[in-house]
Tab-separated table of C-alpha atoms and ligand atoms in Angstrom:
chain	number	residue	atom	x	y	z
L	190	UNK	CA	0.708	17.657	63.513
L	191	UNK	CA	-2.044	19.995	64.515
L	192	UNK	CA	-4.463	19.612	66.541
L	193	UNK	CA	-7.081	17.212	65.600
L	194	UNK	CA	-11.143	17.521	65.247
L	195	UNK	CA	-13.043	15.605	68.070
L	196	UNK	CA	-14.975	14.677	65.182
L	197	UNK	CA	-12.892	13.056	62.988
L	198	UNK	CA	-11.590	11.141	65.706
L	199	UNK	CA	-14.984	10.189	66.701
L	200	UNK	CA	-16.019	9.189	63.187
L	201	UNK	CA	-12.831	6.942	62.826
L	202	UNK	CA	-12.825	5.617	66.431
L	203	UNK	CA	-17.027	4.485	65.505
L	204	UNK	CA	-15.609	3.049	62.194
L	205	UNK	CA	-12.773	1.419	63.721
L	206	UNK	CA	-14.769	0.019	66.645
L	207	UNK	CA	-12.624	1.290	69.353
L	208	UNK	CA	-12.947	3.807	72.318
L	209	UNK	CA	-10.508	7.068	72.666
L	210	UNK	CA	-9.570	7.456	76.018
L	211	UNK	CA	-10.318	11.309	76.525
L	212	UNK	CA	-7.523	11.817	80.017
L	213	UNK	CA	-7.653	14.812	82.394
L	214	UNK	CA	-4.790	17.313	82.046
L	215	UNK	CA	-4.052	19.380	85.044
L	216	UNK	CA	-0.121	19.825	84.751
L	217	UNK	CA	3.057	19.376	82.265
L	218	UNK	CA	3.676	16.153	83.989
L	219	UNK	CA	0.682	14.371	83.362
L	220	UNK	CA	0.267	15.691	79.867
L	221	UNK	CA	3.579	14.334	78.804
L	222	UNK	CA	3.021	11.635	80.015
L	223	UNK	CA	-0.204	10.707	78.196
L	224	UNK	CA	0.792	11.857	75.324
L	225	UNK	CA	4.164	10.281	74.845
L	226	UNK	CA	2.571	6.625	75.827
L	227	UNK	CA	-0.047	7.492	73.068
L	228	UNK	CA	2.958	8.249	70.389
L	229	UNK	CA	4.153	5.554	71.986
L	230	UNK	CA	1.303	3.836	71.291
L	231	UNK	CA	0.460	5.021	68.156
L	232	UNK	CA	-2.958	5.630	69.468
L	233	UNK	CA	-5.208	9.071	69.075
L	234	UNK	CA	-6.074	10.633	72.246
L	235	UNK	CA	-8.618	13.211	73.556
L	236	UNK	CA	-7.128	15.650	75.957
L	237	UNK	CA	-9.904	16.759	77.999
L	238	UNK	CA	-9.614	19.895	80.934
L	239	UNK	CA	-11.965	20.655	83.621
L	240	UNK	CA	-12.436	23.539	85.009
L	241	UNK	CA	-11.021	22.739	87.876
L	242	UNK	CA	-7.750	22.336	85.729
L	243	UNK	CA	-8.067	25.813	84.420
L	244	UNK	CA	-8.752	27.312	87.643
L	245	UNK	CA	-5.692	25.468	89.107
L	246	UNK	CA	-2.778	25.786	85.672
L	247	UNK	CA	-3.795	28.867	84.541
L	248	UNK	CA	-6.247	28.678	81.376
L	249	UNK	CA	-3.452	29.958	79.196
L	250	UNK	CA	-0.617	27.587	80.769
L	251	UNK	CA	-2.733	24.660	79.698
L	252	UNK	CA	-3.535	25.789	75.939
L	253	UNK	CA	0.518	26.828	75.484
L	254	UNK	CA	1.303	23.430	77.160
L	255	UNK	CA	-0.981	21.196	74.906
L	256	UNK	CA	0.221	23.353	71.673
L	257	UNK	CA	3.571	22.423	72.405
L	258	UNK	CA	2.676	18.873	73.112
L	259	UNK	CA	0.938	18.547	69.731
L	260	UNK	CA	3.951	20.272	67.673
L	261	UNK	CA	6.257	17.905	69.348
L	262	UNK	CA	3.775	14.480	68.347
L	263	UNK	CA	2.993	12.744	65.216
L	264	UNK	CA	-0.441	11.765	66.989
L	265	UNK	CA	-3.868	13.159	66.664
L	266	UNK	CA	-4.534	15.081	69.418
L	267	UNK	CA	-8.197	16.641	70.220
L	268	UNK	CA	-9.114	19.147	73.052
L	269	UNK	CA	-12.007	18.595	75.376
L	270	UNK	CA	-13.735	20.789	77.902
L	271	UNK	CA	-14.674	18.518	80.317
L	272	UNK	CA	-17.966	19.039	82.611
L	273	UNK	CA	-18.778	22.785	81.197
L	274	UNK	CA	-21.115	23.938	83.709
L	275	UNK	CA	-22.075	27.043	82.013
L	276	UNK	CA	-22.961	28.454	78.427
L	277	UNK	CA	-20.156	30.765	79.195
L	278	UNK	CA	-17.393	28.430	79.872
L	279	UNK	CA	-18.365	26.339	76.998
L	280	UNK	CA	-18.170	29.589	75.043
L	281	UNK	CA	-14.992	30.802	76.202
L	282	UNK	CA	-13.477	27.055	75.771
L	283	UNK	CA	-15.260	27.143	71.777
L	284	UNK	CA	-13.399	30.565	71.575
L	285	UNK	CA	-9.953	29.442	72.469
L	286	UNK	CA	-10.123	26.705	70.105
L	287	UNK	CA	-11.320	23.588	71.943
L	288	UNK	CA	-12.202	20.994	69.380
L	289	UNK	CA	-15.693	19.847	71.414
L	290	UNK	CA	-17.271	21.153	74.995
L	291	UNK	CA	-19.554	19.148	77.300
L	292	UNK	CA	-22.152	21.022	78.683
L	293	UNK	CA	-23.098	19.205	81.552
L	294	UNK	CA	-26.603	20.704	82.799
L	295	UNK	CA	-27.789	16.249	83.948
L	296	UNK	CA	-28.252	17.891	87.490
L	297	UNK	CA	-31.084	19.817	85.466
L	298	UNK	CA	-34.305	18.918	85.159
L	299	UNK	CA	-34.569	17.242	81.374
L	300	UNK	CA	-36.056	20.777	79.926
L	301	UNK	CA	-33.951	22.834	81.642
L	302	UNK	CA	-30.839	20.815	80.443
L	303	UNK	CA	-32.628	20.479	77.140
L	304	UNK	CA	-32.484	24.217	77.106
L	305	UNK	CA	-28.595	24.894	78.190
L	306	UNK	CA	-27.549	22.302	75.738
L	307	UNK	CA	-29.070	23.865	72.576
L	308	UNK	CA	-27.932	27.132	73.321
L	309	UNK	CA	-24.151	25.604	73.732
L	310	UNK	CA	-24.942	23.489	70.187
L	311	UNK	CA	-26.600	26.845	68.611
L	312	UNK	CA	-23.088	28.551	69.202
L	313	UNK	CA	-20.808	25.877	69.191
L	314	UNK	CA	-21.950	24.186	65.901
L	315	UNK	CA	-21.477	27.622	63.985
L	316	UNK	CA	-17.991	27.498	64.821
L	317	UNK	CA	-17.351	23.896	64.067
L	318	UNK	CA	-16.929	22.710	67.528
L	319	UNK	CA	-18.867	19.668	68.807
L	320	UNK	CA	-20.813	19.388	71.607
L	321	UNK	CA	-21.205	16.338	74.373
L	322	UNK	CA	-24.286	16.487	76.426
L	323	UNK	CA	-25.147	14.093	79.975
L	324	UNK	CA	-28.483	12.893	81.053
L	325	UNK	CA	-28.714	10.731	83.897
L	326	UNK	CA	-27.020	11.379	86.920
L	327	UNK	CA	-23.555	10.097	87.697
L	328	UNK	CA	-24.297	9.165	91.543
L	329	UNK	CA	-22.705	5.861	91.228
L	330	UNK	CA	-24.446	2.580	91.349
L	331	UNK	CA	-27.942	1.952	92.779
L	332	UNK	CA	-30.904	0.456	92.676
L	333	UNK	CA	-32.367	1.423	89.344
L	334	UNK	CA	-33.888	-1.794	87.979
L	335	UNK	CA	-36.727	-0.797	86.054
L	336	UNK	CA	-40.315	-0.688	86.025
L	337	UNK	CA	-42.349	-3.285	87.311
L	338	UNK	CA	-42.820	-5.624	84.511
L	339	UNK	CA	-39.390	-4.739	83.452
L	340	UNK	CA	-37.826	-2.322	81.456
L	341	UNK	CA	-36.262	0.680	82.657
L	342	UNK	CA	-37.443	3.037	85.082
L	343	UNK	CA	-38.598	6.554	83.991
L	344	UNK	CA	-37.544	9.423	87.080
L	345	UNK	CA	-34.891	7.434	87.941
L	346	UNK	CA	-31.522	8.667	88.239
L	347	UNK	CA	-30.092	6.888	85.300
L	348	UNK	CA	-30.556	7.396	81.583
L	349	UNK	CA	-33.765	5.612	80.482
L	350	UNK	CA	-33.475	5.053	76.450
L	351	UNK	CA	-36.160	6.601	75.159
L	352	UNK	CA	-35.236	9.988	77.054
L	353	UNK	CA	-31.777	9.744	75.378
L	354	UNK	CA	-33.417	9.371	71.711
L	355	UNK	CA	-35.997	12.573	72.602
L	356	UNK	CA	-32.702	14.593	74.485
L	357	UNK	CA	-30.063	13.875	71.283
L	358	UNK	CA	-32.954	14.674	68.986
L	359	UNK	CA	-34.143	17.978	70.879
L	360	UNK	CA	-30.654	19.335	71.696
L	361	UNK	CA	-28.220	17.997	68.634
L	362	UNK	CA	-25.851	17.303	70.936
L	363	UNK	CA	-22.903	15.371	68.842
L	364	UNK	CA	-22.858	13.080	71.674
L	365	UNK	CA	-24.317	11.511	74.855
L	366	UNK	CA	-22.576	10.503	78.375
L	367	UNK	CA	-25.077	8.522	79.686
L	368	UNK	CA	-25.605	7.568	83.605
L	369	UNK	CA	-25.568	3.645	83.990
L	370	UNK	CA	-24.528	3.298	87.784
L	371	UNK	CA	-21.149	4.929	86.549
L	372	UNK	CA	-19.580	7.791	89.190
L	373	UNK	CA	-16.234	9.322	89.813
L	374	UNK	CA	-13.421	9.101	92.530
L	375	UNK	CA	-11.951	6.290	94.188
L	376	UNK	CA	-14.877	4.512	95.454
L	377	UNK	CA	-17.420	3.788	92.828
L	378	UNK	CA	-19.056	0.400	94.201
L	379	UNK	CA	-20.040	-1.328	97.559
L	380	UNK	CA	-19.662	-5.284	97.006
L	381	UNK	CA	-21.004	-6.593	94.278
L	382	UNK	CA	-22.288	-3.483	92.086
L	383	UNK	CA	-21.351	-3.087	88.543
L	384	UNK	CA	-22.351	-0.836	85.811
L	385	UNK	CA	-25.353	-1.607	83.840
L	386	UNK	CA	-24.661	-2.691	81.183
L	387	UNK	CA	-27.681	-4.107	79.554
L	388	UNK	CA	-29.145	-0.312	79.822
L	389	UNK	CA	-26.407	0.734	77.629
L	390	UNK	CA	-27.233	-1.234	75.352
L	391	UNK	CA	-30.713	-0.748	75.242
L	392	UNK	CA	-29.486	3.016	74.733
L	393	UNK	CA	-27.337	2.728	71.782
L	394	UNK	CA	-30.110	0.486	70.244
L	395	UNK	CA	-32.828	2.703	70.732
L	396	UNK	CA	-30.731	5.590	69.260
L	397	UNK	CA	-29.993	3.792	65.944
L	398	UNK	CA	-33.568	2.608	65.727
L	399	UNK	CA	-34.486	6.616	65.472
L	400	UNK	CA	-32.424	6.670	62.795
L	401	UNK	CA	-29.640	8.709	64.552
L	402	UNK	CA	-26.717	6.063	62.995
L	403	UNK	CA	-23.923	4.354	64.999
L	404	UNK	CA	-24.458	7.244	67.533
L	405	UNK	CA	-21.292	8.152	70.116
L	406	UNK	CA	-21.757	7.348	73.499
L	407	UNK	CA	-19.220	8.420	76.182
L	408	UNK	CA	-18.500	6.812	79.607
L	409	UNK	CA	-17.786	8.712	82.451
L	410	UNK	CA	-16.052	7.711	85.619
L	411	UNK	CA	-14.014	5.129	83.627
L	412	UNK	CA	-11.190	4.187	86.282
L	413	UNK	CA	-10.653	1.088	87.325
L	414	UNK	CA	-8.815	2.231	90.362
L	415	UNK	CA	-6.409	-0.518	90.010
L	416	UNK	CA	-5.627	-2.382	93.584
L	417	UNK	CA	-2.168	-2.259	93.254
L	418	UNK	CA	-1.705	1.726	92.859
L	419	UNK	CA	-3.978	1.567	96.397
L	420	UNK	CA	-1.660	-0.951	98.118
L	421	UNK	CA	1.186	1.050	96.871
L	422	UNK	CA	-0.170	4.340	98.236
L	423	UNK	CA	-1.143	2.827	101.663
L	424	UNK	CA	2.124	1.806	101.886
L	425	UNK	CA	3.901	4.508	101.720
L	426	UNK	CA	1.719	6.214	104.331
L	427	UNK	CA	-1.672	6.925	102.123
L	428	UNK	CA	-4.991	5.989	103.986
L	429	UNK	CA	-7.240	5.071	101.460
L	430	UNK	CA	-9.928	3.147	102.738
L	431	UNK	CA	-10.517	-0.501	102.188
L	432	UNK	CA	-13.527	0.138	100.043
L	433	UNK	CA	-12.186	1.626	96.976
L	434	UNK	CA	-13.667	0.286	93.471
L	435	UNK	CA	-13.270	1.061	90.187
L	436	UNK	CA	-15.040	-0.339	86.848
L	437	UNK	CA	-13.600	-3.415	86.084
L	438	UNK	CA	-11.417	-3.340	82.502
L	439	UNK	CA	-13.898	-6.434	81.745
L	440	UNK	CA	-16.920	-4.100	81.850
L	441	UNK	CA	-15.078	-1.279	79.833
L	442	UNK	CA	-14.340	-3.819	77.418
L	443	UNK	CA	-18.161	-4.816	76.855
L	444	UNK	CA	-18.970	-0.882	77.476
L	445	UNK	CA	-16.773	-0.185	74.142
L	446	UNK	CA	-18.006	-2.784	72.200
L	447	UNK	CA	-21.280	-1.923	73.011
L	448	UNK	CA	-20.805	1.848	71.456
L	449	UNK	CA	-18.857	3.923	74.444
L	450	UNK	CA	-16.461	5.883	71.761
L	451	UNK	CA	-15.163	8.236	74.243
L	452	UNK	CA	-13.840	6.127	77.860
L	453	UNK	CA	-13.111	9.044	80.554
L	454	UNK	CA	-10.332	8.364	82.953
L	455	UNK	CA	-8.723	10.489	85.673
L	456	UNK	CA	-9.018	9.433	89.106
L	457	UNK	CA	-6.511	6.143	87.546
L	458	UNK	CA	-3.840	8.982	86.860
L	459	UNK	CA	-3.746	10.574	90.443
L	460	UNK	CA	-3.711	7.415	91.882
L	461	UNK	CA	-0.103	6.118	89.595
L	462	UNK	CA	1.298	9.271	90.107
L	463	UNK	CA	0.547	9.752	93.841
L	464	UNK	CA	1.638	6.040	94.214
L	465	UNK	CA	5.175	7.251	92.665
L	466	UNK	CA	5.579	10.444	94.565
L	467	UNK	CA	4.680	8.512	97.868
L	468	UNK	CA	7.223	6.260	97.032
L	469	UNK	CA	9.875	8.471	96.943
L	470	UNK	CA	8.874	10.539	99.269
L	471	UNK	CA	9.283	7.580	102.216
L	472	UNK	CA	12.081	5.787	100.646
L	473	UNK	CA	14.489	8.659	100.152
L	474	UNK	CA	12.897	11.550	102.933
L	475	UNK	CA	15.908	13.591	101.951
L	476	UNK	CA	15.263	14.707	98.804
L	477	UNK	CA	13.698	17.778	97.763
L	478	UNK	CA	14.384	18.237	94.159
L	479	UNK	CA	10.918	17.734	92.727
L	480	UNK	CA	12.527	16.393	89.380
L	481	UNK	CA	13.421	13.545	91.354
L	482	UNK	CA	9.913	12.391	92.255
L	483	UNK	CA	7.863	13.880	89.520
L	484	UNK	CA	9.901	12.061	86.904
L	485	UNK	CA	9.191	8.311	88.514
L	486	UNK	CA	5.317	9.856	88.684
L	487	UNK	CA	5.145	10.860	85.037
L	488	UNK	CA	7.001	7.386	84.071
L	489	UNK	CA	4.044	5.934	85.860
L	490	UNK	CA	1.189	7.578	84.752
L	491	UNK	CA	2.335	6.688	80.987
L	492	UNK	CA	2.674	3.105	81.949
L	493	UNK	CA	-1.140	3.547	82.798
L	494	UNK	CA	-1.831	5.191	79.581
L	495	UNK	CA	-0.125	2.749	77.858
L	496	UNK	CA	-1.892	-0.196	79.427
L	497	UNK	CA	-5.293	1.479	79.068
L	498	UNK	CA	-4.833	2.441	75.274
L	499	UNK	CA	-3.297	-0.941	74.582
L	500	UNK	CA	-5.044	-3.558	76.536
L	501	UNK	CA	-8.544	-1.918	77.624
L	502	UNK	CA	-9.780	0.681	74.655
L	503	UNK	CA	-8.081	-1.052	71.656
L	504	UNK	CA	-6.497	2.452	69.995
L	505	UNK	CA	-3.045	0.977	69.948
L	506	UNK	CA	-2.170	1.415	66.395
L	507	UNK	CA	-5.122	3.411	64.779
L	508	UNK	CA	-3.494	6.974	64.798
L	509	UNK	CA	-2.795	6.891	61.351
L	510	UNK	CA	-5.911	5.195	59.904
V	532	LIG	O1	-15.166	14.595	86.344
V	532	LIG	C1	-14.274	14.867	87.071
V	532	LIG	C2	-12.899	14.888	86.579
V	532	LIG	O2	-12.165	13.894	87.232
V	532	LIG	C3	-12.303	16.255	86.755
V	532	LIG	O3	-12.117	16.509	88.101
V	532	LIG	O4	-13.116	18.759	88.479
V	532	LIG	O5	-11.413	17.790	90.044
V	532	LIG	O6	-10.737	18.576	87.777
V	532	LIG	P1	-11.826	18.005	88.623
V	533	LIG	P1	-12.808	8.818	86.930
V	533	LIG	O1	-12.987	9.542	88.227
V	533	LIG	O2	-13.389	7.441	87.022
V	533	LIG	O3	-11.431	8.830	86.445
V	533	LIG	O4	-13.702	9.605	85.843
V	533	LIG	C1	-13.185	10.730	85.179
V	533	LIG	C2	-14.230	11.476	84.418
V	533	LIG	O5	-15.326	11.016	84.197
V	533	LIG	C3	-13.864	12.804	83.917
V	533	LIG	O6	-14.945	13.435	83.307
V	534	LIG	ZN1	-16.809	12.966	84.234
């Protein structure tokens, strides 16, 4: 099958009332993996690279790796540029054939990242490619409560509703990550923080009460940095600190019903398959063949997959709707 539009994944994924998981690439390992457990699966998936993954595999190792990854699936498959931090990587990204681009200018101030993202939609849009814009800031979770006399807080570091309505309207982005006390890594919370939630939903209202429809929202920082990769990893000589937390599936659950169409996970796929190498590595230190620990790491990291497209985004079974 070829490769799939971002947007008609999006438009079924809105219909269907599920989230896509859009997973980091970096190596042939990890994209096998995630895409067999989606075949598996029978779930579409959005394949998403950083630039950080094209400075590390090569730009054109990636692209020749994915093709071959979506001539050998029955799957729709869409390609992602994940956190564009320039007009010209989004361009070169729209050039090669990326089905959508984020163009992430949220360290910005609102016009300045107003400005970046409607010179990436001016271009992008003209060559069918769809574009993801952030505002907010993805510093993890804080106090942001609101104004006095409730609300939410203008100036703050996450996305205040009415901002997103004026920033989706100004910049026709095709859709919105949106800053709700979400972060990335291994160590999103301290004690009892959790995303909020209620914001998000305060967005996605205020965006349909514009009038701009069932509008896509997309949640970054989506890992749940699961306990039991981080026991696994400390022991077999990791030293990750006591105070990693991820979002709990409970709150990705609510954050999909609520309208998060696009669920971003990464850090959960280092952790499985440094957990497996680890493994290896201290139960048999002979062995230097690294098909021997890359294979139980790739069989791990599509457990994950499978788990998250199954049990936490509800795409199980919708690649052929
Ligand atoms: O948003 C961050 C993603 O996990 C990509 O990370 O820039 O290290 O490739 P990276
Ligand atoms: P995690 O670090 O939570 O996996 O987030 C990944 C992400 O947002 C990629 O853009
Ligand atoms: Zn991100």
């Amino acid at each position: 099958m070829p490769i799939t539009h971002t947007k008609d994944l999006f438009a079924k994924a809105l219909k269907g009332k599920y989230a896509l998981g859009a997973f980091n690439v970096n190596n042939m390992e990890l994209l096998q993996a995630i895409v067999e457990a989606c075949e598996e699966e029978k779930a579409p998936v959005m394949l998403q690279i950083s630039k950080g993954a094209r400075q590390y595999a090569n730009p054109v190792y990636l692209k020749k790796l994915i093709e071959a990854a979506v001539s050998l699936s029955t799957i729709p498959i869409a390609v992602h540029l994940d956190h564009g931090d320039s007009f010209e990587l989004c361009k070169e990204c729209i050039d090669e054939g990326f089905t959508s681009v984020m163009i992430d200018g949220s360290h910005l101030p609102f016009d300045k990242n107003v400005e970046v993202c409607k010179k990436v939609v001016e271009y992008a849009h003209k060559r069918n490619c769809v574009v993801e814009g952030e505002l907010g800031m993805l510093v993890g979770a804080q106090h942001d409560d609101g104004e006095e006399g409730g609300g939410f807080s203008k100036g703050g570091v996450y996305t205040h509703p009415d901002e997103a309505v004026e920033f989706v309207k100004a910049t026709g982005v095709d859709s919105l990550a949106v800053a709700i006390g979400n972060s990335h890594g291994a160590y999103k919370f301290k004690g009892q923080q959790r995303l909020d939630l209620e914001r998000l939903k305060a967005i996605k209202s205020a965006l349909m009460e514009a009038g701009l429809g069932d509008y896509p929202l997309v949640l970054h920082g989506a890992s749940s940095v699961p306990k039991d990769l981080v026991l696994e990893i400390n022991k077999y000589g990791g030293k990750m600190g006591d105070d990693t937390a991820g979002v709990p599936e409970a709150d990705i659950e609510v954050a999909r019903r609520t309208g998060c169409t696009k669920v971003n996970i990464d850090t959960d796929l280092r952790l499985a398959m440094t957990a497996a190498i680890r493994k290896v590595f201290a139960e048999s230190p002979k062995e230097f063949d690294p098909r021997k620990y890359l294979s139980p790491a790739r069989e791990k990291v599509k457990d994950l997959v499978r788990h998250k497209v199954k049990n936490v985004l509800c795409c199980s079974g919708h690649a052929f709707d």
